[in-house]
Short mmCIF file of C-alpha atoms in Angstrom, two decimals:
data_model
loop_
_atom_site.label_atom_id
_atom_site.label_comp_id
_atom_site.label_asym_id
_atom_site.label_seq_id
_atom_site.Cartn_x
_atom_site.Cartn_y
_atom_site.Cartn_z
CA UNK A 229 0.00 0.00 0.00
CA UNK A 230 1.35 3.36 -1.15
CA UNK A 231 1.26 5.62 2.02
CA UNK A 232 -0.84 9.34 1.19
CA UNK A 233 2.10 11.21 2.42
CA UNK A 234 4.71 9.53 0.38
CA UNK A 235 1.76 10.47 -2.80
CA UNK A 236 1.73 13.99 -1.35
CA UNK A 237 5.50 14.45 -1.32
CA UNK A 238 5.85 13.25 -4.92
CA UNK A 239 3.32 15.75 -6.39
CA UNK A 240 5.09 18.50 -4.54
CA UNK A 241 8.17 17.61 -6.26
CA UNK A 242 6.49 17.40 -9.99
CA UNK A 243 5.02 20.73 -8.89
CA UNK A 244 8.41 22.06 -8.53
CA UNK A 245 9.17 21.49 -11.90
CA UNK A 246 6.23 22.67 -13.34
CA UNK A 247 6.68 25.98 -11.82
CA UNK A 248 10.27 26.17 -12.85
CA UNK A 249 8.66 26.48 -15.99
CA UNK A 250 7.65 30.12 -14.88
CA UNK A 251 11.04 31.43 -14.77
CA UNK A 252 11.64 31.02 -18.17
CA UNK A 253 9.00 34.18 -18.60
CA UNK A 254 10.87 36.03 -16.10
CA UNK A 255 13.47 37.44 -18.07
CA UNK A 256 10.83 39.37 -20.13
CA UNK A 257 10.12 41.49 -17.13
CA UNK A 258 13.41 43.04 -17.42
CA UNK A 259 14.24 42.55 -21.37
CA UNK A 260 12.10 43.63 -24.26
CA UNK A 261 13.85 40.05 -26.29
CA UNK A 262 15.93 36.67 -25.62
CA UNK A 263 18.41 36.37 -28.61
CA UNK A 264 19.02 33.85 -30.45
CA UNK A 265 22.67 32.75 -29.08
CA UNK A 266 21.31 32.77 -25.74
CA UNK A 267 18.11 30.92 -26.92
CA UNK A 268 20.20 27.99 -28.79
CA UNK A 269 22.83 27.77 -25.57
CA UNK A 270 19.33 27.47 -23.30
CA UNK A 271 17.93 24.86 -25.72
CA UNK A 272 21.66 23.47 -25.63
CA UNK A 273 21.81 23.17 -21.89
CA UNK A 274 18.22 21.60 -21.36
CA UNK A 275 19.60 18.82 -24.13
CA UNK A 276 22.46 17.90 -22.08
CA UNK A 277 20.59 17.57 -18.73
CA UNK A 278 17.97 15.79 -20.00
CA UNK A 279 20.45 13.54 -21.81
CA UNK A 280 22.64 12.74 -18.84
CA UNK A 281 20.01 12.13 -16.50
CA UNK A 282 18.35 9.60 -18.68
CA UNK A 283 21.68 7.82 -19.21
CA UNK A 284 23.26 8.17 -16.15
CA UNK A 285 20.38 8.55 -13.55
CA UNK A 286 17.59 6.18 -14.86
CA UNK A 287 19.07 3.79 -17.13
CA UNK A 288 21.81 3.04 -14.85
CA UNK A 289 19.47 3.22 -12.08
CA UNK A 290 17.31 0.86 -13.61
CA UNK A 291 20.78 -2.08 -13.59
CA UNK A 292 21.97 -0.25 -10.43
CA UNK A 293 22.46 -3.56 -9.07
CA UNK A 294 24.63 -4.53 -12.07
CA UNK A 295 26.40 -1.63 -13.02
CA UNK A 296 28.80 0.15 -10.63
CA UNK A 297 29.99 3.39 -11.46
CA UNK A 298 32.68 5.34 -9.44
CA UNK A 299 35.36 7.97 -10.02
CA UNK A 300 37.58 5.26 -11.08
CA UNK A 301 35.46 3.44 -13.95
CA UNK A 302 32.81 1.12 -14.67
CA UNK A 303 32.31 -2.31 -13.91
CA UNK A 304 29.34 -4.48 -15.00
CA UNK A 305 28.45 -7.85 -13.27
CA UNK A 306 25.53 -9.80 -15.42
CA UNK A 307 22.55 -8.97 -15.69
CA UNK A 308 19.86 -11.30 -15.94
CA UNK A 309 17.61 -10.93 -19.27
CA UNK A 310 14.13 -10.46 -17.37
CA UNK A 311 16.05 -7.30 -16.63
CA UNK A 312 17.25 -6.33 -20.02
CA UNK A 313 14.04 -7.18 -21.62
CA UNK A 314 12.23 -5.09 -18.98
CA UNK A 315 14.52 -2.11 -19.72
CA UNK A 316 14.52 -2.53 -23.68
CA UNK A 317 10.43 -2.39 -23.60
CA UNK A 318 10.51 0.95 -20.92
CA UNK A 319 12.54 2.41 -23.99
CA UNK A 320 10.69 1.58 -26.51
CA UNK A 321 7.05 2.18 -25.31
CA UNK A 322 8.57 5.74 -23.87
CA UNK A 323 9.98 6.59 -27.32
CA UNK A 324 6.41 5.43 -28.51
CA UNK A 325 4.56 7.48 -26.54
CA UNK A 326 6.34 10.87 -27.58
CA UNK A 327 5.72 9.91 -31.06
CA UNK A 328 2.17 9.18 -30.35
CA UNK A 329 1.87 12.71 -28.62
CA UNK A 330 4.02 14.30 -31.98
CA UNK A 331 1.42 13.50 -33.91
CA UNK A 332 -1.76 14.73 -31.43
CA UNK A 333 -0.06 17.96 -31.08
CA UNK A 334 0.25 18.18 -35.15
CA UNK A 335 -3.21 17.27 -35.19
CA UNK A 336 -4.05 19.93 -32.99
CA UNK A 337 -2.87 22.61 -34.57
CA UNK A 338 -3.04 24.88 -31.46
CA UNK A 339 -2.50 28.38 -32.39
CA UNK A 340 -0.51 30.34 -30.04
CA UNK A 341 -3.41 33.28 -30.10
CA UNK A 342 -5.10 31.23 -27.90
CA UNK A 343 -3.12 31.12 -24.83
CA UNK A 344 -4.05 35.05 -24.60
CA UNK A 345 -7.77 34.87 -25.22
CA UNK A 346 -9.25 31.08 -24.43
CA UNK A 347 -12.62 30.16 -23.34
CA UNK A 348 -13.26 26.97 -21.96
CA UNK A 349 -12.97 24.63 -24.55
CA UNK A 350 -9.92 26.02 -25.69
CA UNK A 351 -8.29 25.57 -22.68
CA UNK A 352 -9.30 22.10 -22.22
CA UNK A 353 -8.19 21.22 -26.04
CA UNK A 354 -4.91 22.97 -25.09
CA UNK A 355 -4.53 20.87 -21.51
CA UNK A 356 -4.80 17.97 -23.72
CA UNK A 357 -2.31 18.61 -25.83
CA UNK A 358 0.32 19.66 -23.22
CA UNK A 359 -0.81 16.77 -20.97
CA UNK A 360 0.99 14.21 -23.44
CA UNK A 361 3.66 16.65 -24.43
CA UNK A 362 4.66 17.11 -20.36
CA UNK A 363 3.71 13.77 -19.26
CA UNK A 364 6.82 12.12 -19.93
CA UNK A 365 8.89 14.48 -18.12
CA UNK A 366 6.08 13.93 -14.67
CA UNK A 367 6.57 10.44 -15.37
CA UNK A 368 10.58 10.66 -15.11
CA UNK A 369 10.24 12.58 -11.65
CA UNK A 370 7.94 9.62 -10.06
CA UNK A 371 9.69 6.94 -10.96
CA UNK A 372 12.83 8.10 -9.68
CA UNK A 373 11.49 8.55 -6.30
CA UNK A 374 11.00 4.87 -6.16
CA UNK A 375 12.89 4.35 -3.58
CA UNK A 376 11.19 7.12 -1.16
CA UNK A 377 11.58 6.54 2.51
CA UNK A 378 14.15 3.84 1.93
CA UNK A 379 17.02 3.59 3.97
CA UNK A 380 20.05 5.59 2.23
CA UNK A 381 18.50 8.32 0.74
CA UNK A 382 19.42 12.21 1.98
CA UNK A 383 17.36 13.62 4.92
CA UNK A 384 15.20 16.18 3.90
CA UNK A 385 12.38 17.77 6.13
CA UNK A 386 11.92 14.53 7.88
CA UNK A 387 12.09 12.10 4.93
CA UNK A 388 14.31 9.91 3.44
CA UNK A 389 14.81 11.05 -0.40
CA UNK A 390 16.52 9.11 -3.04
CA UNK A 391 19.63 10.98 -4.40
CA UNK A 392 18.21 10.40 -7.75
CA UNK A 393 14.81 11.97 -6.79
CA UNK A 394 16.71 15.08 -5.91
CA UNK A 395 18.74 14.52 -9.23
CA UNK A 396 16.07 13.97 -11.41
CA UNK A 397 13.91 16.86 -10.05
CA UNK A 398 16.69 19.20 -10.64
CA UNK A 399 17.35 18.55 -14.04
CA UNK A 400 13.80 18.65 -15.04
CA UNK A 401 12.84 21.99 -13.23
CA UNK A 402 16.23 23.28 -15.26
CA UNK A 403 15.13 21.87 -18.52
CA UNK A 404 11.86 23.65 -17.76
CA UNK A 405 13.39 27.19 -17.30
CA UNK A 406 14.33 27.45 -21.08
CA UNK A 407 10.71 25.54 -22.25
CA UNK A 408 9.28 28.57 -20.63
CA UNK A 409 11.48 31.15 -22.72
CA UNK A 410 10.12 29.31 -25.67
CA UNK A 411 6.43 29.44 -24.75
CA UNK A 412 7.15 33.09 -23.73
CA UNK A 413 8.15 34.60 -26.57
CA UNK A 414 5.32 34.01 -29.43
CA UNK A 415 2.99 35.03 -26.38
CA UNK A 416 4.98 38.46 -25.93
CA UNK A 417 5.26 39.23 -29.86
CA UNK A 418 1.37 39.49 -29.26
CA UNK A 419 1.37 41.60 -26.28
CA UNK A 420 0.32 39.40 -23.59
CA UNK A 421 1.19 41.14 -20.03
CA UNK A 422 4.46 39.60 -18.59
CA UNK A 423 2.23 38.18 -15.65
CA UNK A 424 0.55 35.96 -17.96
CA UNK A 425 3.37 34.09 -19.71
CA UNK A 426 4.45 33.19 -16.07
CA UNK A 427 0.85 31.68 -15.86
CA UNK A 428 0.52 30.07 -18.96
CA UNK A 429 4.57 28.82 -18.92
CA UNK A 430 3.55 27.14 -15.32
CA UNK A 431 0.18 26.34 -17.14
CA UNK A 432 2.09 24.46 -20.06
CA UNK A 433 3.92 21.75 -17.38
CA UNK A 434 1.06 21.12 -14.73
CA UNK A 435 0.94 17.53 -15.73
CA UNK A 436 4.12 16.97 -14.63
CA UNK A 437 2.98 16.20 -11.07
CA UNK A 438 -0.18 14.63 -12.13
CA UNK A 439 2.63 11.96 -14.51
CA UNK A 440 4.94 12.02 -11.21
CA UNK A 441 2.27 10.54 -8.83
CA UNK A 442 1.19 8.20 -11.27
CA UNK A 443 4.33 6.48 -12.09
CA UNK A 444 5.50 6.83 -8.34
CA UNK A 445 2.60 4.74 -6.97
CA UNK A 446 2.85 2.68 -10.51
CA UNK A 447 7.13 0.79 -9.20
CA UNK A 448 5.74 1.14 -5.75
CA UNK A 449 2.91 -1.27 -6.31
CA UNK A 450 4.61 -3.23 -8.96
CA UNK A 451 8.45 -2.90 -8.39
CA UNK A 452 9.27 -6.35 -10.20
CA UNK A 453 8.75 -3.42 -13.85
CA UNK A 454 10.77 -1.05 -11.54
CA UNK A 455 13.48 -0.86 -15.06
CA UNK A 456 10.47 -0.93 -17.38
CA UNK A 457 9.50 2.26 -15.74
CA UNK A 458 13.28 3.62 -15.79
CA UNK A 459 13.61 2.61 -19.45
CA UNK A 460 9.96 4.03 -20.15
CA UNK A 461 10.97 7.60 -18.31
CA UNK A 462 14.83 7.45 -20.09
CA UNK A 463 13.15 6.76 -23.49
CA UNK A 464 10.92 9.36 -23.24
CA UNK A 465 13.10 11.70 -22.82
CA UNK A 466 16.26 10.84 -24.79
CA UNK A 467 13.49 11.51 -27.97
CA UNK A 468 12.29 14.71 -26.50
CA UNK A 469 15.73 15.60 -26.68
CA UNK A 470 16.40 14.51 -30.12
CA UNK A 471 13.37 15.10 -31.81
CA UNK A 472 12.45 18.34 -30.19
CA UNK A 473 15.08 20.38 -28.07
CA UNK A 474 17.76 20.02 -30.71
CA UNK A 475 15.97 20.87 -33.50
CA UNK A 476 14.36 23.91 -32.11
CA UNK A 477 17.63 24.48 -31.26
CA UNK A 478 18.98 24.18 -34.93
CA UNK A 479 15.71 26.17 -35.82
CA UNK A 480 16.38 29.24 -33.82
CA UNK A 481 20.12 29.25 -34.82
CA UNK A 482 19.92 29.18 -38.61
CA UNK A 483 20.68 33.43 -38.54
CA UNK A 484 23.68 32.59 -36.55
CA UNK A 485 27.28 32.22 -37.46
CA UNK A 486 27.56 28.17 -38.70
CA UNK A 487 24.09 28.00 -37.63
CA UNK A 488 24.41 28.58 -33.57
CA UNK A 489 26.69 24.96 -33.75
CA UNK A 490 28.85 26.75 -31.14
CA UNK A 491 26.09 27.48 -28.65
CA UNK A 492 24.19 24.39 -29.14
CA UNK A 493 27.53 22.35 -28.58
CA UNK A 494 28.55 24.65 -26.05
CA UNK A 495 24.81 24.29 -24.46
CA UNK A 496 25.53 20.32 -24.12
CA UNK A 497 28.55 20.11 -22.80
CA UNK A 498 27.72 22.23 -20.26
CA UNK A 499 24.54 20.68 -19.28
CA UNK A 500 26.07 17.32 -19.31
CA UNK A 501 28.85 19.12 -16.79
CA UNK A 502 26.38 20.45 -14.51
CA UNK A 503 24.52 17.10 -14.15
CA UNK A 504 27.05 14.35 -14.57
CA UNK A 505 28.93 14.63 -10.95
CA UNK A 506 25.73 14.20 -9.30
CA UNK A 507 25.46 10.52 -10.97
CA UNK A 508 28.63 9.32 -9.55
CA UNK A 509 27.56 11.17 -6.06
#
């Protein structure tokens, strides 16, 4: 049985994230326009969190009693195929389900003019669509608090947190932060009060905690598909990345010098430095 409090901790985590969302507006309070070398660096920098954690938090979380990784290398003992075959599905049905949710939001076709003016319907057909574009990013957050209230975790306020709860719920509230400059700025070329892109940024990732509890109490109630649900949050978001982030990247960079390469590369490496010394902590 999946205790209420353990529920109540996980949503307040995915709501973290979604509200990290909401910074990504706040640079419009001060600045009439992002450019586009800081846009493709942000875009850069979300790719190589989001990459890292998947590889080194949940994938290796998911064989984490198989795989050993320290400061002095790796070392693999074997790993039975229940495991593997687990691990290889999680991928594939997450990489399934952002493909499934590419082609609802092309089916949408959501224009951007109603974020500013929406009645009721609108916003539902809009929750919809953001539901499974976000989902997968919730769903990443639950599942790595598996382990909640599990002996050798980090103390905080009481409980006993899994160091890749707090790892995973960092790099999604950063990958947020530029998702929010993106969602920002077609809202401001139409004059939409700086207030309201915080709202409707925050607005754009609210099913983040809704996908976090439901994948938490998912491995908590079934923890025998504990690397299915690794693999399924690591698959997810590897294609996010490569399907998505880079490409906007690539987009927004085209009226830069070789295309914004430099701040896209620039973008990953550092995001993979930010994140990677956390999975060997």
């Amino acid at each position: 049985m999946v205790e209420l409090w353990s529920l109540g901790f996980v949503f307040v985590a995915g709501l973290i994230t979604a509200f990290a969302t909401g910074l990504g507006a706040l640079p419009f309070f001060f600045l009439s326009d992002i450019g586009d070398r800081w846009n493709v660096a942000l875009w850069g920098i979300a790719s190589g969190i989001m990459l890292s954690a998947s590889v080194f938090g949940l994938v290796l979380e998911a064989l984490g009693a198989y795989v050993h990784v320290s400061l002095g290398g790796l070392s693999v003992d074997p790993i039975p195929h229940q495991d593997l075959l687990l691990l290889a599905g999680g991928l594939a049905a997450g990489v399934l389900l952002v493909y499934v949710a590419h082609d609802v939001i092309e089916a949408a076709e959501v224009d951007p003019q109603q974020y500013a003016e929406a009645d009721f319907k609108k916003l539902v057909l809009i929750l919809g669509v953001l539901t499974v574009h976000s989902f997968p990013e919730g769903v990443a957050v639950g599942v790595s608090f598996a382990d909640l209230g599990v002996q050798g975790g980090t103390q905080i306020f009481g409980f006993v947190v899994p160091l890749l709860a707090i790892f995973m719920t960092i790099a999604i509230s950063i990958h947020n932060v530029p998702e929010g400059v993106a969602i920002s700025i077609p809202l401001r070329s139409m004059g939409v009060p700086n207030w309201k892109l915080v709202w409707w940024s925050v607005f754009s990732s609210l099913p983040q905690p809704i996908g976090a509890v439901i994948a938490f109490y998912f491995v908590r109630t079934a923890r025998e598909f504990l690397p299915a649900g690794f693999g399924f949050a690591a698959g997810a978001m590897i294609y996010l990345v490569l399907t998505e982030f880079i490409p906007e990247a690539r987009d927004v960079g085209r009226s830069l010098p070789d295309d914004g390469r430099r701040e896209l590369i620039g973008g990953l490496v550092a995001g993979v430095a930010v994140m990677l010394p956390l999975a060997f902590i």
